[in-house]
Amino acid sequence: MTQHAITVLGHDRPGIIAQTTALLADLGLNIEDTSMTLLRGHFAMTLVCAGGATEGRIAGALEELSADGTLTVTVREVPDEHAGAAAGAPYVLTVHGGDRPGIVSTVVGVVAEVGGNVTDLTTRLSGDLYVLLAEVDLPTTVDVDALRAALDSAADALGVGVTLRAAETDEL
């Protein structure tokens, strides 16, 4: 039994998920983790699947997805690494404000400096409003008030607002 990471990227159209997952099911692969979204009209999906099919066999089966040139598909074997319980505490980080370069790198850099790990991140641009929503795991030793102060300072320099709050279990 092996695990493979599969990405499907390109112009959105109805049926991409159905077609991709049907091809994987036909190979006897079990879909263990996925993330799918639209990014400015472009479809983006990452899956981690487990099963007995080889990388070459999976890539061959998925070739029909990219036949018309509108989608790009990659397949890569990955080690079997099951996520254990988070070592830290879960938090939700939000940023909103005028769009500009450097928002993501600056804010997640502040989190990384204290050993925090971003486990999920979504950004959206709606007109001139930029919104970032991230789930982060913070080490239990982090001084959360000091981290909030550092995030506030970074946000002020960027001209955006930021919040960091403990995540409720049912939110994740």
Short mmCIF file of N, CA and C in Angstrom, two decimals:
data_model
loop_
_atom_site.label_atom_id
_atom_site.label_comp_id
_atom_site.label_asym_id
_atom_site.label_seq_id
_atom_site.Cartn_x
_atom_site.Cartn_y
_atom_site.Cartn_z
N MET A 1 0.85 -1.18 0.00
CA MET A 1 0.00 0.00 0.00
C MET A 1 0.90 1.24 0.00
N THR A 2 0.68 2.13 -0.95
CA THR A 2 1.46 3.37 -1.03
C THR A 2 0.52 4.56 -1.00
N GLN A 3 1.09 5.73 -0.73
CA GLN A 3 0.33 6.97 -0.77
C GLN A 3 0.88 7.84 -1.89
N HIS A 4 -0.04 8.54 -2.55
CA HIS A 4 0.34 9.46 -3.62
C HIS A 4 -0.35 10.80 -3.42
N ALA A 5 0.40 11.87 -3.67
CA ALA A 5 -0.16 13.21 -3.70
C ALA A 5 -0.46 13.53 -5.16
N ILE A 6 -1.67 13.98 -5.40
CA ILE A 6 -2.12 14.28 -6.76
C ILE A 6 -2.61 15.72 -6.78
N THR A 7 -2.17 16.49 -7.77
CA THR A 7 -2.69 17.84 -7.93
C THR A 7 -3.37 17.96 -9.29
N VAL A 8 -4.44 18.71 -9.31
CA VAL A 8 -5.16 19.03 -10.55
C VAL A 8 -5.36 20.54 -10.54
N LEU A 9 -4.81 21.21 -11.53
CA LEU A 9 -4.86 22.68 -11.61
C LEU A 9 -5.26 23.10 -13.01
N GLY A 10 -6.07 24.16 -13.08
CA GLY A 10 -6.37 24.70 -14.40
C GLY A 10 -7.70 25.41 -14.46
N HIS A 11 -8.15 25.62 -15.69
CA HIS A 11 -9.41 26.33 -15.93
C HIS A 11 -10.57 25.52 -15.36
N ASP A 12 -11.43 26.18 -14.59
CA ASP A 12 -12.55 25.49 -13.96
C ASP A 12 -13.63 25.12 -14.97
N ARG A 13 -14.26 23.99 -14.71
CA ARG A 13 -15.43 23.53 -15.47
C ARG A 13 -16.17 22.53 -14.61
N PRO A 14 -17.45 22.34 -14.84
CA PRO A 14 -18.19 21.35 -14.06
C PRO A 14 -17.66 19.94 -14.29
N GLY A 15 -17.61 19.15 -13.23
CA GLY A 15 -17.29 17.73 -13.35
C GLY A 15 -15.85 17.34 -13.09
N ILE A 16 -14.96 18.27 -12.81
CA ILE A 16 -13.56 17.91 -12.59
C ILE A 16 -13.42 16.97 -11.39
N ILE A 17 -14.06 17.31 -10.30
CA ILE A 17 -13.95 16.49 -9.09
C ILE A 17 -14.55 15.11 -9.34
N ALA A 18 -15.73 15.07 -9.95
CA ALA A 18 -16.39 13.78 -10.22
C ALA A 18 -15.53 12.90 -11.12
N GLN A 19 -14.98 13.48 -12.17
CA GLN A 19 -14.17 12.71 -13.11
C GLN A 19 -12.88 12.21 -12.45
N THR A 20 -12.21 13.10 -11.73
CA THR A 20 -10.95 12.73 -11.08
C THR A 20 -11.17 11.62 -10.06
N THR A 21 -12.14 11.80 -9.19
CA THR A 21 -12.35 10.81 -8.13
C THR A 21 -12.86 9.48 -8.68
N ALA A 22 -13.60 9.50 -9.78
CA ALA A 22 -14.05 8.24 -10.40
C ALA A 22 -12.85 7.48 -10.97
N LEU A 23 -11.93 8.19 -11.60
CA LEU A 23 -10.73 7.54 -12.14
C LEU A 23 -9.89 6.93 -11.02
N LEU A 24 -9.79 7.64 -9.90
CA LEU A 24 -9.03 7.13 -8.76
C LEU A 24 -9.72 5.92 -8.14
N ALA A 25 -11.04 5.99 -8.03
CA ALA A 25 -11.79 4.85 -7.48
C ALA A 25 -11.63 3.62 -8.37
N ASP A 26 -11.63 3.83 -9.69
CA ASP A 26 -11.45 2.70 -10.62
C ASP A 26 -10.10 2.02 -10.42
N LEU A 27 -9.12 2.75 -9.90
CA LEU A 27 -7.81 2.17 -9.60
C LEU A 27 -7.77 1.53 -8.21
N GLY A 28 -8.87 1.63 -7.49
CA GLY A 28 -8.93 1.08 -6.14
C GLY A 28 -8.26 1.96 -5.10
N LEU A 29 -8.09 3.24 -5.41
CA LEU A 29 -7.43 4.15 -4.48
C LEU A 29 -8.45 4.74 -3.49
N ASN A 30 -8.02 4.87 -2.26
CA ASN A 30 -8.83 5.48 -1.23
C ASN A 30 -8.38 6.92 -1.05
N ILE A 31 -9.30 7.86 -1.14
CA ILE A 31 -8.97 9.27 -0.95
C ILE A 31 -8.95 9.55 0.54
N GLU A 32 -7.77 9.92 1.06
CA GLU A 32 -7.61 10.12 2.49
C GLU A 32 -7.68 11.58 2.91
N ASP A 33 -7.11 12.48 2.14
CA ASP A 33 -7.14 13.92 2.43
C ASP A 33 -7.30 14.67 1.13
N THR A 34 -8.07 15.76 1.18
CA THR A 34 -8.24 16.60 -0.01
C THR A 34 -8.35 18.06 0.38
N SER A 35 -8.03 18.89 -0.57
CA SER A 35 -8.29 20.31 -0.48
C SER A 35 -8.63 20.76 -1.89
N MET A 36 -9.79 21.40 -2.04
CA MET A 36 -10.25 21.83 -3.36
C MET A 36 -10.80 23.25 -3.25
N THR A 37 -10.49 24.07 -4.24
CA THR A 37 -10.98 25.44 -4.22
C THR A 37 -10.91 26.05 -5.61
N LEU A 38 -11.53 27.19 -5.76
CA LEU A 38 -11.40 28.01 -6.96
C LEU A 38 -10.55 29.22 -6.61
N LEU A 39 -9.57 29.48 -7.44
CA LEU A 39 -8.68 30.62 -7.26
C LEU A 39 -8.78 31.49 -8.50
N ARG A 40 -9.55 32.59 -8.39
CA ARG A 40 -9.72 33.50 -9.53
C ARG A 40 -10.17 32.77 -10.78
N GLY A 41 -11.13 31.85 -10.64
CA GLY A 41 -11.66 31.12 -11.78
C GLY A 41 -10.85 29.90 -12.18
N HIS A 42 -9.78 29.64 -11.46
CA HIS A 42 -8.95 28.48 -11.74
C HIS A 42 -9.18 27.43 -10.66
N PHE A 43 -9.36 26.21 -11.10
CA PHE A 43 -9.60 25.09 -10.20
C PHE A 43 -8.28 24.62 -9.62
N ALA A 44 -8.25 24.33 -8.32
CA ALA A 44 -7.05 23.81 -7.67
C ALA A 44 -7.47 22.72 -6.69
N MET A 45 -6.92 21.52 -6.88
CA MET A 45 -7.25 20.41 -6.01
C MET A 45 -5.99 19.62 -5.70
N THR A 46 -5.83 19.27 -4.44
CA THR A 46 -4.76 18.38 -4.01
C THR A 46 -5.41 17.23 -3.25
N LEU A 47 -5.00 16.02 -3.56
CA LEU A 47 -5.52 14.84 -2.89
C LEU A 47 -4.35 13.98 -2.42
N VAL A 48 -4.53 13.30 -1.32
CA VAL A 48 -3.61 12.24 -0.91
C VAL A 48 -4.43 10.97 -0.91
N CYS A 49 -3.98 10.01 -1.72
CA CYS A 49 -4.70 8.75 -1.90
C CYS A 49 -3.81 7.59 -1.49
N ALA A 50 -4.43 6.52 -1.03
CA ALA A 50 -3.69 5.31 -0.66
C ALA A 50 -4.23 4.14 -1.45
N GLY A 51 -3.32 3.26 -1.83
CA GLY A 51 -3.73 2.06 -2.55
C GLY A 51 -2.54 1.36 -3.17
N GLY A 52 -2.84 0.36 -3.99
CA GLY A 52 -1.79 -0.45 -4.58
C GLY A 52 -1.31 0.00 -5.94
N ALA A 53 -1.91 1.03 -6.52
CA ALA A 53 -1.51 1.49 -7.85
C ALA A 53 -0.18 2.22 -7.80
N THR A 54 0.60 2.06 -8.86
CA THR A 54 1.89 2.74 -8.95
C THR A 54 1.69 4.18 -9.44
N GLU A 55 2.72 4.97 -9.26
CA GLU A 55 2.69 6.37 -9.72
C GLU A 55 2.41 6.43 -11.22
N GLY A 56 3.07 5.58 -12.00
CA GLY A 56 2.88 5.56 -13.45
C GLY A 56 1.46 5.17 -13.85
N ARG A 57 0.91 4.21 -13.15
CA ARG A 57 -0.45 3.78 -13.47
C ARG A 57 -1.46 4.88 -13.14
N ILE A 58 -1.26 5.56 -12.03
CA ILE A 58 -2.16 6.66 -11.65
C ILE A 58 -2.05 7.79 -12.67
N ALA A 59 -0.82 8.17 -13.01
CA ALA A 59 -0.60 9.24 -13.98
C ALA A 59 -1.24 8.89 -15.32
N GLY A 60 -1.09 7.64 -15.74
CA GLY A 60 -1.69 7.20 -17.00
C GLY A 60 -3.21 7.28 -16.98
N ALA A 61 -3.80 6.88 -15.87
CA ALA A 61 -5.26 6.92 -15.76
C ALA A 61 -5.79 8.34 -15.75
N LEU A 62 -5.00 9.27 -15.23
CA LEU A 62 -5.45 10.66 -15.13
C LEU A 62 -5.10 11.50 -16.37
N GLU A 63 -4.42 10.91 -17.34
CA GLU A 63 -4.03 11.66 -18.54
C GLU A 63 -5.22 12.29 -19.26
N GLU A 64 -6.36 11.63 -19.24
CA GLU A 64 -7.53 12.18 -19.94
C GLU A 64 -7.97 13.52 -19.36
N LEU A 65 -7.65 13.78 -18.10
CA LEU A 65 -8.01 15.07 -17.50
C LEU A 65 -7.29 16.23 -18.18
N SER A 66 -6.06 15.99 -18.61
CA SER A 66 -5.26 17.07 -19.20
C SER A 66 -5.20 17.01 -20.71
N ALA A 67 -5.97 16.12 -21.32
CA ALA A 67 -5.90 15.92 -22.77
C ALA A 67 -6.21 17.18 -23.57
N ASP A 68 -7.14 18.01 -23.09
CA ASP A 68 -7.50 19.21 -23.86
C ASP A 68 -6.63 20.42 -23.53
N GLY A 69 -5.66 20.25 -22.62
CA GLY A 69 -4.72 21.32 -22.31
C GLY A 69 -5.20 22.33 -21.29
N THR A 70 -6.41 22.16 -20.74
CA THR A 70 -6.91 23.14 -19.77
C THR A 70 -6.58 22.79 -18.33
N LEU A 71 -6.14 21.56 -18.09
CA LEU A 71 -5.78 21.13 -16.74
C LEU A 71 -4.36 20.55 -16.74
N THR A 72 -3.68 20.74 -15.65
CA THR A 72 -2.38 20.12 -15.43
C THR A 72 -2.52 19.18 -14.24
N VAL A 73 -2.03 17.96 -14.40
CA VAL A 73 -2.14 16.94 -13.36
C VAL A 73 -0.74 16.46 -13.00
N THR A 74 -0.46 16.37 -11.70
CA THR A 74 0.80 15.80 -11.24
C THR A 74 0.50 14.68 -10.25
N VAL A 75 1.37 13.70 -10.22
CA VAL A 75 1.25 12.57 -9.30
C VAL A 75 2.63 12.33 -8.71
N ARG A 76 2.67 12.17 -7.39
CA ARG A 76 3.95 11.94 -6.73
C ARG A 76 3.74 11.04 -5.53
N GLU A 77 4.54 9.99 -5.42
CA GLU A 77 4.46 9.14 -4.23
C GLU A 77 4.97 9.92 -3.03
N VAL A 78 4.28 9.78 -1.92
CA VAL A 78 4.67 10.47 -0.69
C VAL A 78 4.76 9.45 0.44
N PRO A 79 5.59 9.73 1.44
CA PRO A 79 5.69 8.80 2.56
C PRO A 79 4.38 8.78 3.35
N ASP A 80 4.12 7.66 3.97
CA ASP A 80 2.93 7.49 4.79
C ASP A 80 3.17 8.18 6.12
N GLU A 81 2.66 9.38 6.25
CA GLU A 81 2.84 10.17 7.48
C GLU A 81 1.48 10.58 7.99
N HIS A 82 0.98 9.86 8.96
CA HIS A 82 -0.31 10.22 9.53
C HIS A 82 -0.12 11.37 10.52
N ALA A 83 -0.99 12.34 10.40
CA ALA A 83 -0.93 13.47 11.31
C ALA A 83 -1.36 13.02 12.69
N GLY A 84 -0.52 13.27 13.66
CA GLY A 84 -0.88 12.96 15.03
C GLY A 84 -1.61 14.13 15.65
N ALA A 85 -1.91 14.01 16.87
CA ALA A 85 -2.56 15.11 17.57
C ALA A 85 -1.60 16.31 17.59
N ALA A 86 -2.16 17.48 17.40
CA ALA A 86 -1.34 18.68 17.39
C ALA A 86 -0.64 18.84 18.73
N ALA A 87 0.62 19.23 18.68
CA ALA A 87 1.39 19.39 19.90
C ALA A 87 1.05 20.69 20.61
N GLY A 88 0.44 21.60 19.90
CA GLY A 88 0.13 22.90 20.48
C GLY A 88 -1.35 23.13 20.60
N ALA A 89 -1.69 24.38 20.64
CA ALA A 89 -3.09 24.79 20.79
C ALA A 89 -3.56 25.42 19.47
N PRO A 90 -4.80 25.08 19.05
CA PRO A 90 -5.30 25.63 17.79
C PRO A 90 -5.84 27.05 17.94
N TYR A 91 -5.49 27.89 16.98
CA TYR A 91 -5.95 29.29 16.93
C TYR A 91 -6.43 29.61 15.53
N VAL A 92 -7.26 30.63 15.44
CA VAL A 92 -7.72 31.15 14.16
C VAL A 92 -7.17 32.57 14.02
N LEU A 93 -6.51 32.80 12.89
CA LEU A 93 -5.90 34.09 12.59
C LEU A 93 -6.64 34.69 11.41
N THR A 94 -7.09 35.93 11.54
CA THR A 94 -7.74 36.61 10.42
C THR A 94 -7.06 37.95 10.18
N VAL A 95 -6.99 38.30 8.91
CA VAL A 95 -6.43 39.59 8.49
C VAL A 95 -7.37 40.16 7.46
N HIS A 96 -7.63 41.45 7.53
CA HIS A 96 -8.46 42.11 6.52
C HIS A 96 -7.97 43.54 6.33
N GLY A 97 -8.06 43.97 5.09
CA GLY A 97 -7.65 45.33 4.79
C GLY A 97 -7.38 45.51 3.31
N GLY A 98 -6.79 46.64 2.98
CA GLY A 98 -6.46 46.92 1.59
C GLY A 98 -5.41 45.95 1.07
N ASP A 99 -5.57 45.57 -0.18
CA ASP A 99 -4.64 44.62 -0.79
C ASP A 99 -3.30 45.27 -1.04
N ARG A 100 -2.24 44.51 -0.79
CA ARG A 100 -0.88 44.95 -1.09
C ARG A 100 0.06 43.77 -0.97
N PRO A 101 1.20 43.81 -1.63
CA PRO A 101 2.17 42.72 -1.50
C PRO A 101 2.70 42.62 -0.07
N GLY A 102 2.98 41.39 0.37
CA GLY A 102 3.65 41.17 1.64
C GLY A 102 2.76 40.84 2.82
N ILE A 103 1.44 40.86 2.64
CA ILE A 103 0.56 40.60 3.78
C ILE A 103 0.78 39.18 4.30
N VAL A 104 0.68 38.20 3.42
CA VAL A 104 0.79 36.81 3.86
C VAL A 104 2.16 36.54 4.47
N SER A 105 3.22 36.90 3.77
CA SER A 105 4.57 36.58 4.25
C SER A 105 4.86 37.26 5.59
N THR A 106 4.41 38.48 5.76
CA THR A 106 4.67 39.20 7.01
C THR A 106 3.92 38.57 8.18
N VAL A 107 2.64 38.32 8.00
CA VAL A 107 1.82 37.82 9.11
C VAL A 107 2.21 36.39 9.48
N VAL A 108 2.35 35.51 8.48
CA VAL A 108 2.72 34.13 8.83
C VAL A 108 4.17 34.07 9.31
N GLY A 109 4.99 35.03 8.92
CA GLY A 109 6.35 35.10 9.44
C GLY A 109 6.37 35.37 10.94
N VAL A 110 5.47 36.22 11.40
CA VAL A 110 5.36 36.49 12.83
C VAL A 110 4.97 35.22 13.58
N VAL A 111 4.04 34.47 13.01
CA VAL A 111 3.60 33.21 13.63
C VAL A 111 4.76 32.21 13.64
N ALA A 112 5.49 32.12 12.54
CA ALA A 112 6.61 31.17 12.44
C ALA A 112 7.72 31.50 13.45
N GLU A 113 7.92 32.79 13.71
CA GLU A 113 8.98 33.20 14.64
C GLU A 113 8.79 32.63 16.03
N VAL A 114 7.55 32.35 16.43
CA VAL A 114 7.29 31.79 17.76
C VAL A 114 7.10 30.27 17.69
N GLY A 115 7.36 29.68 16.52
CA GLY A 115 7.24 28.24 16.37
C GLY A 115 5.84 27.78 16.00
N GLY A 116 4.98 28.73 15.61
CA GLY A 116 3.63 28.38 15.20
C GLY A 116 3.62 27.74 13.83
N ASN A 117 2.66 26.85 13.61
CA ASN A 117 2.55 26.15 12.34
C ASN A 117 1.20 26.47 11.70
N VAL A 118 1.20 26.97 10.48
CA VAL A 118 -0.03 27.23 9.75
C VAL A 118 -0.51 25.89 9.18
N THR A 119 -1.72 25.48 9.57
CA THR A 119 -2.25 24.19 9.11
C THR A 119 -3.28 24.35 8.01
N ASP A 120 -3.82 25.55 7.84
CA ASP A 120 -4.74 25.82 6.75
C ASP A 120 -4.74 27.32 6.52
N LEU A 121 -4.76 27.74 5.26
CA LEU A 121 -4.73 29.17 4.95
C LEU A 121 -5.55 29.42 3.70
N THR A 122 -6.42 30.40 3.78
CA THR A 122 -7.23 30.82 2.64
C THR A 122 -7.15 32.33 2.55
N THR A 123 -7.01 32.83 1.33
CA THR A 123 -7.08 34.28 1.11
C THR A 123 -8.07 34.56 0.00
N ARG A 124 -8.68 35.71 0.06
CA ARG A 124 -9.61 36.15 -0.98
C ARG A 124 -9.46 37.64 -1.17
N LEU A 125 -9.60 38.05 -2.41
CA LEU A 125 -9.62 39.47 -2.75
C LEU A 125 -11.00 39.78 -3.26
N SER A 126 -11.69 40.67 -2.56
CA SER A 126 -13.04 41.09 -2.95
C SER A 126 -13.00 42.59 -3.19
N GLY A 127 -12.91 42.97 -4.45
CA GLY A 127 -12.72 44.38 -4.76
C GLY A 127 -11.35 44.79 -4.25
N ASP A 128 -11.31 45.80 -3.38
CA ASP A 128 -10.05 46.24 -2.79
C ASP A 128 -9.80 45.61 -1.43
N LEU A 129 -10.76 44.82 -0.92
CA LEU A 129 -10.62 44.21 0.40
C LEU A 129 -9.91 42.86 0.30
N TYR A 130 -8.83 42.72 1.04
CA TYR A 130 -8.07 41.48 1.10
C TYR A 130 -8.39 40.81 2.43
N VAL A 131 -8.74 39.52 2.37
CA VAL A 131 -9.08 38.77 3.58
C VAL A 131 -8.23 37.51 3.65
N LEU A 132 -7.64 37.27 4.80
CA LEU A 132 -6.84 36.07 5.06
C LEU A 132 -7.47 35.37 6.26
N LEU A 133 -7.65 34.07 6.15
CA LEU A 133 -8.14 33.25 7.25
C LEU A 133 -7.20 32.06 7.37
N ALA A 134 -6.63 31.88 8.55
CA ALA A 134 -5.67 30.79 8.75
C ALA A 134 -5.96 30.07 10.05
N GLU A 135 -5.75 28.76 10.01
CA GLU A 135 -5.75 27.96 11.23
C GLU A 135 -4.28 27.74 11.56
N VAL A 136 -3.94 27.99 12.81
CA VAL A 136 -2.55 27.83 13.24
C VAL A 136 -2.49 27.04 14.54
N ASP A 137 -1.44 26.25 14.66
CA ASP A 137 -1.16 25.55 15.91
C ASP A 137 0.00 26.29 16.57
N LEU A 138 -0.22 26.71 17.79
CA LEU A 138 0.81 27.42 18.54
C LEU A 138 1.34 26.53 19.65
N PRO A 139 2.66 26.54 19.86
CA PRO A 139 3.20 25.77 20.98
C PRO A 139 2.56 26.24 22.29
N THR A 140 2.38 25.33 23.20
CA THR A 140 1.73 25.68 24.47
C THR A 140 2.55 26.67 25.28
N THR A 141 3.82 26.81 24.95
CA THR A 141 4.71 27.73 25.68
C THR A 141 4.64 29.16 25.14
N VAL A 142 3.91 29.39 24.06
CA VAL A 142 3.87 30.73 23.46
C VAL A 142 3.13 31.70 24.36
N ASP A 143 3.70 32.88 24.50
CA ASP A 143 3.03 33.98 25.19
C ASP A 143 2.06 34.59 24.17
N VAL A 144 0.79 34.20 24.25
CA VAL A 144 -0.20 34.60 23.24
C VAL A 144 -0.40 36.11 23.22
N ASP A 145 -0.35 36.76 24.39
CA ASP A 145 -0.50 38.22 24.42
C ASP A 145 0.66 38.91 23.69
N ALA A 146 1.88 38.39 23.87
CA ALA A 146 3.04 38.96 23.16
C ALA A 146 2.91 38.71 21.66
N LEU A 147 2.42 37.53 21.28
CA LEU A 147 2.22 37.24 19.86
C LEU A 147 1.18 38.19 19.27
N ARG A 148 0.09 38.39 19.99
CA ARG A 148 -0.92 39.34 19.50
C ARG A 148 -0.33 40.73 19.31
N ALA A 149 0.51 41.17 20.23
CA ALA A 149 1.15 42.48 20.12
C ALA A 149 2.06 42.53 18.89
N ALA A 150 2.80 41.47 18.64
CA ALA A 150 3.67 41.42 17.46
C ALA A 150 2.84 41.42 16.18
N LEU A 151 1.73 40.69 16.18
CA LEU A 151 0.85 40.69 15.01
C LEU A 151 0.22 42.06 14.79
N ASP A 152 -0.18 42.72 15.88
CA ASP A 152 -0.75 44.07 15.77
C ASP A 152 0.26 45.04 15.18
N SER A 153 1.51 44.93 15.61
CA SER A 153 2.57 45.80 15.09
C SER A 153 2.78 45.56 13.59
N ALA A 154 2.83 44.30 13.20
CA ALA A 154 3.00 43.97 11.78
C ALA A 154 1.80 44.45 10.98
N ALA A 155 0.60 44.27 11.51
CA ALA A 155 -0.61 44.69 10.81
C ALA A 155 -0.65 46.21 10.65
N ASP A 156 -0.24 46.94 11.69
CA ASP A 156 -0.20 48.40 11.60
C ASP A 156 0.74 48.84 10.48
N ALA A 157 1.89 48.19 10.38
CA ALA A 157 2.86 48.54 9.33
C ALA A 157 2.30 48.26 7.94
N LEU A 158 1.43 47.23 7.85
CA LEU A 158 0.82 46.87 6.56
C LEU A 158 -0.46 47.66 6.27
N GLY A 159 -1.01 48.29 7.29
CA GLY A 159 -2.27 49.01 7.12
C GLY A 159 -3.48 48.09 7.05
N VAL A 160 -3.41 46.97 7.79
CA VAL A 160 -4.51 46.00 7.82
C VAL A 160 -4.90 45.73 9.26
N GLY A 161 -6.02 45.05 9.45
CA GLY A 161 -6.44 44.61 10.78
C GLY A 161 -6.14 43.14 10.95
N VAL A 162 -5.88 42.72 12.18
CA VAL A 162 -5.57 41.33 12.47
C VAL A 162 -6.25 40.90 13.76
N THR A 163 -6.70 39.66 13.80
CA THR A 163 -7.20 39.08 15.05
C THR A 163 -6.62 37.68 15.19
N LEU A 164 -6.39 37.29 16.43
CA LEU A 164 -5.95 35.94 16.76
C LEU A 164 -6.78 35.49 17.93
N ARG A 165 -7.50 34.38 17.73
CA ARG A 165 -8.34 33.87 18.81
C ARG A 165 -8.23 32.36 18.89
N ALA A 166 -8.44 31.85 20.10
CA ALA A 166 -8.42 30.42 20.30
C ALA A 166 -9.54 29.80 19.47
N ALA A 167 -9.25 28.68 18.83
CA ALA A 167 -10.25 28.01 18.00
C ALA A 167 -11.10 27.09 18.86
N GLU A 168 -12.35 27.08 18.59
CA GLU A 168 -13.25 26.12 19.22
C GLU A 168 -13.07 24.80 18.49
N THR A 169 -13.13 23.70 19.19
CA THR A 169 -12.93 22.37 18.59
C THR A 169 -13.85 22.12 17.41
N ASP A 170 -15.09 22.56 17.49
CA ASP A 170 -16.03 22.28 16.39
C ASP A 170 -15.79 23.17 15.18
N GLU A 171 -14.92 24.18 15.27
CA GLU A 171 -14.59 25.02 14.13
C GLU A 171 -13.61 24.34 13.19
N LEU A 172 -12.78 23.47 13.71
CA LEU A 172 -11.72 22.85 12.92
C LEU A 172 -12.25 21.59 12.37
#
